[in-house]
Amino acid sequence: MTNDEKWMSRALELAARAEGSTSPNPLVGAVIVDSGNNVVGEGWHRRAGEAHAEVNALTAAGKGARGATAYVTLEPCCHHGRTGPCCEALLAAGIRRVVIAVGDPNPKIAGNGIRRLREGGVEVTVGVLAKEAARQNEIFLHWITSGRPFVAMKYAMTLDGKIAAASGDSRWITGEAARGYVHRLRNMYDAILVGKNTVLADNPELTCRLAGGHNPLRVILDARLETPLWSKVLHCAEAKTLVVAGENAAADGIAALQNSKGVEVVTLPLCAGRLDLDALLAALSERKITSLLVEGGGEVHGAFLDSGLVDRVYAFVAPRLVGGKHAVTPVSGRGCDRICEGPVLHEVETRQLGSDFMITGRILRE
């Protein structure tokens, strides 16, 4: 590992501390290192509207920033928003060199931050640990470039590919460590989605149980408004709930649901009797939802996958077997006729969580 990689790795660690902060907001970390290779300041962007990572690091460094090198995970901003431009702060502090992991595709920045620093006489290096930084900020980068929420599909299955026994029993497939990791995911994503069948079968709360964690918006797909009024998602006031119904949903049914505190109902067009998922993502975009964690059953997962809307998959695999031809699988839907036509995960990562394994990867589209 080079010296630049060492300090950029530290900046990435700092950026991760802001997971679960208000979106749309990138995860950014910064480290200031003097000519003697000593850290004189560190910082990260805690939440929208507060000082950026570079400013926090410069404040910590004080006069030690003059002649030093700044390591930043995302291209410094060069425009006035809720905070001042970080490029000007770096220049004013006398920073000699800036090392950047990835550029910021935000049209207000998009290379202008790098250009401003170089015009100010600062040496700029771009691309150190770029892959790692892009992975850390994949939600933000996707949102900025597409205007659509980043969609991750999550499920837990047995070694023979079942998410429930034929009876419908599904508790618990994985152990505590894997289930704890799921709450880390809920802390990272703006919204979590299930179908009404999951509500009927499991009556989940769909909240994040991490101490100080962020509760995502709960999205329930329910074309015909069959979610029981006693469901926990309608009465657990810790998080808001968005029920997505078909355009012909009964007005009295909508009114009954919206009588519950924190519950909103939105109606969307139906395509062949199913809710239009493109319209759903557009509705979430209007609400500034930048990321969506889909935790539904096989039909919901299949619908998202068939529509080409899944960006990442999190599969939790438990070393147990269920068997049975009628046991439920994690993805159904239309599927494909040939193996070679199915989506392939790229940049695959694996992690052992207790006796279970988590496999994740990106689905890339041209």
Coordinates of C-alpha atoms in Angstrom, one line a residue:
M1 CA 0.0 0.0 0.0
T2 CA 1.4 3.4 -1.0
N3 CA 1.4 6.4 1.3
D4 CA -1.4 8.0 -0.6
E5 CA -3.5 4.8 -0.4
K6 CA -2.8 4.6 3.4
W7 CA -4.2 8.1 4.1
M8 CA -7.1 7.8 1.6
S9 CA -8.1 4.6 3.3
R10 CA -8.2 6.5 6.5
A11 CA -10.4 9.2 4.8
L12 CA -12.8 6.4 3.7
E13 CA -13.0 5.2 7.3
L14 CA -14.0 8.6 8.4
A15 CA -16.6 9.0 5.6
A16 CA -18.3 5.8 6.7
R17 CA -19.1 7.4 10.1
A18 CA -21.9 9.4 8.4
E19 CA -23.8 6.3 7.2
G20 CA -27.5 6.8 7.9
S21 CA -27.4 10.6 7.7
T22 CA -30.0 12.6 5.8
S23 CA -30.0 12.1 2.0
P24 CA -29.3 13.2 -0.7
N25 CA -25.9 13.6 0.8
P26 CA -22.5 12.0 -0.1
L27 CA -20.3 10.3 2.4
V28 CA -17.1 12.3 2.5
G29 CA -14.0 12.0 4.6
A30 CA -10.8 14.2 4.7
V31 CA -7.4 13.8 6.3
I32 CA -4.7 16.5 6.5
V33 CA -1.1 15.3 6.6
D34 CA 1.9 17.5 7.1
S35 CA 5.3 17.3 5.3
G36 CA 6.5 14.9 8.0
N37 CA 3.7 12.4 7.2
N38 CA 1.9 13.2 10.4
V39 CA -1.9 13.6 10.6
V40 CA -2.7 17.2 11.7
G41 CA -6.5 17.2 11.0
E42 CA -9.4 14.8 10.3
G43 CA -13.0 15.4 9.4
W44 CA -16.1 14.0 7.8
H45 CA -19.4 15.4 6.5
R46 CA -21.8 14.6 9.3
R47 CA -25.1 15.7 7.8
A48 CA -26.6 18.0 5.2
G49 CA -26.3 21.7 6.0
E50 CA -23.3 21.2 8.3
A51 CA -19.6 21.9 7.5
H52 CA -18.1 19.7 4.9
A53 CA -15.4 17.1 5.6
E54 CA -12.6 19.4 4.3
V55 CA -13.6 22.3 6.5
N56 CA -13.8 20.1 9.6
A57 CA -10.4 18.7 8.8
L58 CA -8.9 22.1 8.2
T59 CA -10.4 23.4 11.5
A60 CA -8.8 20.5 13.4
A61 CA -5.5 21.2 11.6
G62 CA -5.4 24.9 12.2
K63 CA -2.0 26.4 11.2
G64 CA -0.7 22.9 10.6
A65 CA -2.6 22.8 7.3
R66 CA -0.1 25.2 5.6
G67 CA 2.0 23.3 3.2
A68 CA 0.2 20.0 4.0
T69 CA -1.5 17.5 1.8
A70 CA -5.3 17.0 2.0
Y71 CA -6.8 13.5 1.2
V72 CA -10.5 13.8 0.3
T73 CA -12.7 10.9 -0.8
L74 CA -14.9 13.1 -3.2
E75 CA -13.9 16.1 -5.3
P76 CA -14.2 19.3 -3.2
C77 CA -17.1 21.6 -4.0
C78 CA -16.5 25.0 -5.6
H79 CA -19.9 26.6 -5.4
H80 CA -21.9 28.4 -2.7
G81 CA -24.7 26.3 -1.2
R82 CA -25.7 25.8 2.4
T83 CA -22.0 26.0 3.1
G84 CA -19.1 27.8 1.4
P85 CA -16.9 26.3 -1.3
C86 CA -14.4 23.8 0.1
C87 CA -11.9 24.7 -2.7
E88 CA -11.6 28.2 -1.4
A89 CA -11.1 27.0 2.2
L90 CA -8.3 24.6 1.1
L91 CA -6.6 27.4 -0.8
A92 CA -6.9 29.9 2.0
A93 CA -5.4 27.4 4.4
G94 CA -2.3 27.1 2.3
I95 CA -2.8 23.4 1.4
R96 CA 0.1 22.4 -1.0
R97 CA -1.4 19.2 -2.5
V98 CA -4.9 17.6 -2.7
V99 CA -5.4 13.9 -3.3
I100 CA -8.9 13.0 -4.5
A101 CA -10.4 9.5 -4.7
V102 CA -13.3 10.2 -7.2
G103 CA -14.7 13.2 -9.0
D104 CA -18.2 14.6 -8.2
P105 CA -20.6 14.2 -11.1
N106 CA -22.9 16.9 -9.7
P107 CA -23.2 19.4 -12.6
K108 CA -22.3 22.3 -10.1
I109 CA -18.9 20.6 -9.5
A110 CA -18.0 18.0 -12.2
G111 CA -14.3 18.8 -12.5
N112 CA -14.6 22.5 -11.6
G113 CA -13.3 21.8 -8.1
I114 CA -10.2 20.1 -9.5
R115 CA -9.8 22.9 -12.0
R116 CA -10.1 25.6 -9.3
L117 CA -7.5 24.0 -7.1
R118 CA -5.0 23.7 -9.9
E119 CA -5.6 27.3 -10.9
G120 CA -4.8 28.2 -7.4
G121 CA -1.4 26.5 -7.6
V122 CA -2.3 23.3 -5.8
E123 CA -1.0 20.0 -7.0
V124 CA -3.9 17.7 -7.5
T125 CA -3.9 13.9 -7.8
V126 CA -7.1 12.1 -8.7
G127 CA -8.1 8.4 -8.6
V128 CA -6.4 7.0 -5.4
L129 CA -8.7 4.2 -4.2
A130 CA -11.3 5.3 -6.7
K131 CA -13.0 1.9 -6.8
E132 CA -13.4 1.8 -3.1
A133 CA -14.7 5.4 -2.9
A134 CA -17.2 4.8 -5.7
R135 CA -18.5 1.7 -3.9
Q136 CA -18.9 3.7 -0.7
N137 CA -20.8 6.5 -2.5
E138 CA -22.7 4.3 -5.0
I139 CA -26.0 5.6 -3.8
F140 CA -25.1 9.2 -4.1
L141 CA -23.4 8.8 -7.4
H142 CA -26.3 6.9 -8.9
W143 CA -28.8 9.5 -7.6
I144 CA -26.9 12.4 -9.1
T145 CA -26.3 10.8 -12.5
S146 CA -29.8 9.2 -12.9
G147 CA -32.2 11.1 -10.7
R148 CA -33.6 7.7 -9.7
P149 CA -33.4 5.9 -6.4
F150 CA -30.6 3.3 -6.1
V151 CA -32.5 0.0 -5.6
A152 CA -31.0 -2.9 -3.6
M153 CA -32.7 -6.3 -3.2
K154 CA -32.2 -8.1 0.0
Y155 CA -33.2 -11.6 1.1
A156 CA -32.2 -14.5 3.4
M157 CA -32.3 -18.0 2.1
T158 CA -31.3 -21.5 3.0
L159 CA -28.5 -23.4 1.3
D160 CA -31.1 -25.0 -1.0
G161 CA -32.5 -21.6 -2.0
K162 CA -35.7 -21.3 0.2
I163 CA -36.9 -18.1 2.0
A164 CA -39.6 -20.0 3.8
A165 CA -40.9 -23.6 4.4
A166 CA -43.9 -24.8 2.5
S167 CA -46.0 -23.8 5.6
G168 CA -44.8 -20.2 5.2
D169 CA -42.6 -20.4 8.3
S170 CA -39.5 -18.2 7.9
R171 CA -38.2 -17.4 11.4
W172 CA -35.4 -17.5 11.6
I173 CA -33.4 -18.6 8.6
T174 CA -30.2 -16.7 9.6
G175 CA -28.6 -16.0 12.9
E176 CA -28.2 -12.9 15.0
A177 CA -25.1 -11.6 13.3
A178 CA -26.7 -11.7 9.8
R179 CA -29.9 -10.1 11.1
G180 CA -27.9 -7.4 12.8
Y181 CA -26.2 -6.6 9.5
V182 CA -29.7 -6.1 7.9
H183 CA -30.3 -3.4 10.4
R184 CA -27.1 -1.7 9.3
L185 CA -28.5 -1.8 5.8
R186 CA -31.8 -0.2 7.0
N187 CA -29.7 2.5 8.6
M188 CA -28.1 3.2 5.2
Y189 CA -31.2 3.3 3.0
D190 CA -33.8 6.0 2.7
A191 CA -36.7 3.6 2.3
I192 CA -37.5 0.0 2.7
L193 CA -40.1 -1.8 0.6
V194 CA -42.2 -5.0 1.1
G195 CA -45.4 -6.3 -0.5
K196 CA -48.7 -6.6 1.4
N197 CA -48.2 -10.4 1.5
T198 CA -45.1 -9.9 3.7
V199 CA -47.2 -7.7 6.0
L200 CA -49.9 -10.3 6.2
A201 CA -47.4 -13.2 6.8
D202 CA -44.9 -11.5 9.2
N203 CA -46.5 -8.3 10.5
P204 CA -43.1 -6.6 10.6
E205 CA -42.2 -3.2 12.0
L206 CA -39.6 -2.6 9.3
T207 CA -37.5 -0.3 11.6
C208 CA -33.8 0.0 12.3
R209 CA -32.9 -1.4 15.7
L210 CA -29.4 0.1 15.9
A211 CA -28.9 2.5 18.7
G212 CA -29.3 6.0 17.3
G213 CA -30.0 4.5 13.9
H214 CA -32.1 6.0 11.1
N215 CA -35.5 4.5 10.4
P216 CA -36.2 4.3 6.7
L217 CA -39.5 5.3 5.1
R218 CA -41.6 2.1 5.0
V219 CA -43.1 1.5 1.6
I220 CA -45.9 -1.1 1.2
L221 CA -47.1 -2.3 -2.2
D222 CA -50.8 -3.0 -1.9
A223 CA -52.7 -2.5 -5.1
R224 CA -56.1 -3.4 -3.7
L225 CA -55.6 -2.0 -0.1
E226 CA -55.6 -5.3 1.7
T227 CA -53.2 -4.3 4.5
P228 CA -55.1 -4.8 7.8
L229 CA -55.6 -1.7 9.8
W230 CA -54.0 -3.4 12.8
S231 CA -50.7 -4.0 11.1
K232 CA -47.6 -2.8 13.0
V233 CA -46.4 -0.7 10.0
L234 CA -49.5 1.4 10.4
H235 CA -49.2 1.9 14.2
C236 CA -45.5 1.9 14.9
A237 CA -44.9 5.7 15.0
E238 CA -41.1 5.4 15.0
A239 CA -41.1 5.6 11.2
K240 CA -43.4 6.9 8.4
T241 CA -45.2 4.6 6.1
L242 CA -46.2 5.1 2.4
V243 CA -48.8 2.7 1.1
V244 CA -48.8 2.3 -2.6
A245 CA -52.2 1.5 -4.1
G246 CA -53.7 1.1 -7.5
E247 CA -55.3 4.0 -9.3
N248 CA -58.7 2.5 -8.8
A249 CA -58.4 2.0 -5.0
A250 CA -61.5 2.8 -3.0
A251 CA -61.6 6.3 -1.5
D252 CA -62.9 5.0 1.8
G253 CA -60.0 2.5 2.0
I254 CA -57.5 5.3 1.4
A255 CA -59.1 7.5 4.1
A256 CA -59.1 4.6 6.6
L257 CA -55.4 4.0 6.2
Q258 CA -54.5 7.7 6.3
N259 CA -56.3 8.0 9.6
S260 CA -53.2 6.2 11.1
K261 CA -50.5 8.6 12.2
G262 CA -47.6 8.9 9.8
V263 CA -49.3 7.0 7.0
E264 CA -49.6 8.3 3.5
V265 CA -51.3 6.6 0.5
V266 CA -50.3 7.2 -3.0
T267 CA -52.1 5.8 -6.0
L268 CA -50.2 4.6 -9.2
P269 CA -51.2 3.2 -12.5
L270 CA -51.5 -0.6 -12.9
C271 CA -49.8 -2.6 -15.7
A272 CA -51.4 -6.0 -16.3
G273 CA -52.9 -5.8 -12.8
R274 CA -49.5 -4.9 -11.2
L275 CA -48.3 -1.6 -9.8
D276 CA -46.1 0.3 -12.2
L277 CA -42.7 0.2 -10.6
D278 CA -41.2 2.9 -12.8
A279 CA -44.0 5.2 -11.6
L280 CA -43.2 4.1 -8.1
L281 CA -39.6 5.1 -8.4
A282 CA -40.6 8.4 -9.9
A283 CA -42.9 9.1 -6.9
L284 CA -40.1 8.2 -4.5
S285 CA -37.7 10.6 -6.4
E286 CA -40.2 13.4 -5.9
R287 CA -39.9 12.8 -2.2
K288 CA -36.1 12.9 -2.4
I289 CA -35.8 9.2 -1.6
T290 CA -32.4 8.4 -3.1
S291 CA -32.2 4.7 -2.1
L292 CA -34.6 1.8 -1.7
L293 CA -34.0 -1.5 0.1
V294 CA -36.5 -4.1 -1.3
E295 CA -37.1 -6.8 1.4
G296 CA -40.2 -8.3 -0.2
G297 CA -41.0 -11.9 -1.1
G298 CA -40.4 -13.8 -4.3
E299 CA -43.1 -12.0 -6.4
V300 CA -41.9 -8.5 -5.4
H301 CA -38.3 -9.4 -6.0
G302 CA -39.2 -11.0 -9.4
A303 CA -41.2 -7.9 -10.4
F304 CA -38.2 -5.5 -9.7
L305 CA -35.7 -7.8 -11.4
D306 CA -37.9 -8.4 -14.5
S307 CA -38.3 -4.6 -14.7
G308 CA -34.5 -4.1 -14.8
L309 CA -34.7 -1.9 -11.7
V310 CA -32.3 -3.7 -9.3
D311 CA -28.9 -2.1 -8.8
R312 CA -27.4 -4.3 -6.0
V313 CA -28.3 -7.6 -4.4
Y314 CA -27.7 -8.7 -0.8
A315 CA -28.2 -12.4 -0.4
F316 CA -27.8 -13.9 3.1
V317 CA -27.2 -17.7 2.9
A318 CA -27.7 -19.9 5.9
P319 CA -26.1 -23.4 6.2
R320 CA -29.4 -25.2 6.6
L321 CA -31.7 -27.2 4.2
V322 CA -35.5 -27.1 4.0
G323 CA -36.4 -29.1 0.9
G324 CA -39.9 -29.4 -0.4
K325 CA -41.0 -28.5 -3.9
H326 CA -43.6 -26.0 -2.6
A327 CA -41.2 -24.1 -0.3
V328 CA -40.8 -20.5 -1.3
T329 CA -37.8 -19.2 -3.3
P330 CA -36.4 -15.7 -3.1
V331 CA -37.0 -14.6 -6.7
S332 CA -39.9 -15.6 -8.9
G333 CA -41.6 -13.4 -11.5
R334 CA -41.2 -13.9 -15.2
G335 CA -37.6 -14.9 -15.1
C336 CA -35.6 -15.8 -18.2
D337 CA -35.6 -18.7 -20.6
R338 CA -31.9 -19.2 -20.8
I339 CA -29.2 -19.1 -18.0
C340 CA -27.1 -16.8 -20.1
E341 CA -29.9 -14.2 -20.2
G342 CA -30.0 -13.8 -16.4
P343 CA -28.5 -10.7 -14.7
V344 CA -24.9 -11.3 -13.4
L345 CA -23.5 -9.8 -10.3
H346 CA -20.3 -7.8 -10.7
E347 CA -17.7 -6.8 -8.1
V348 CA -18.9 -9.6 -5.8
E349 CA -18.1 -9.4 -2.1
T350 CA -18.6 -12.1 0.5
R351 CA -18.7 -11.8 4.2
Q352 CA -19.1 -14.4 7.0
L353 CA -21.6 -13.4 9.7
G354 CA -21.6 -16.0 12.4
S355 CA -22.4 -19.3 10.6
D356 CA -24.1 -17.5 7.7
F357 CA -22.7 -15.8 4.6
M358 CA -23.6 -12.5 2.9
I359 CA -23.0 -12.3 -0.8
T360 CA -23.4 -8.9 -2.5
G361 CA -22.7 -7.5 -5.9
R362 CA -23.8 -4.9 -8.5
I363 CA -26.1 -5.5 -11.4
L364 CA -24.6 -3.3 -14.2
R365 CA -26.7 -2.0 -17.1
E366 CA -25.4 -0.5 -20.3

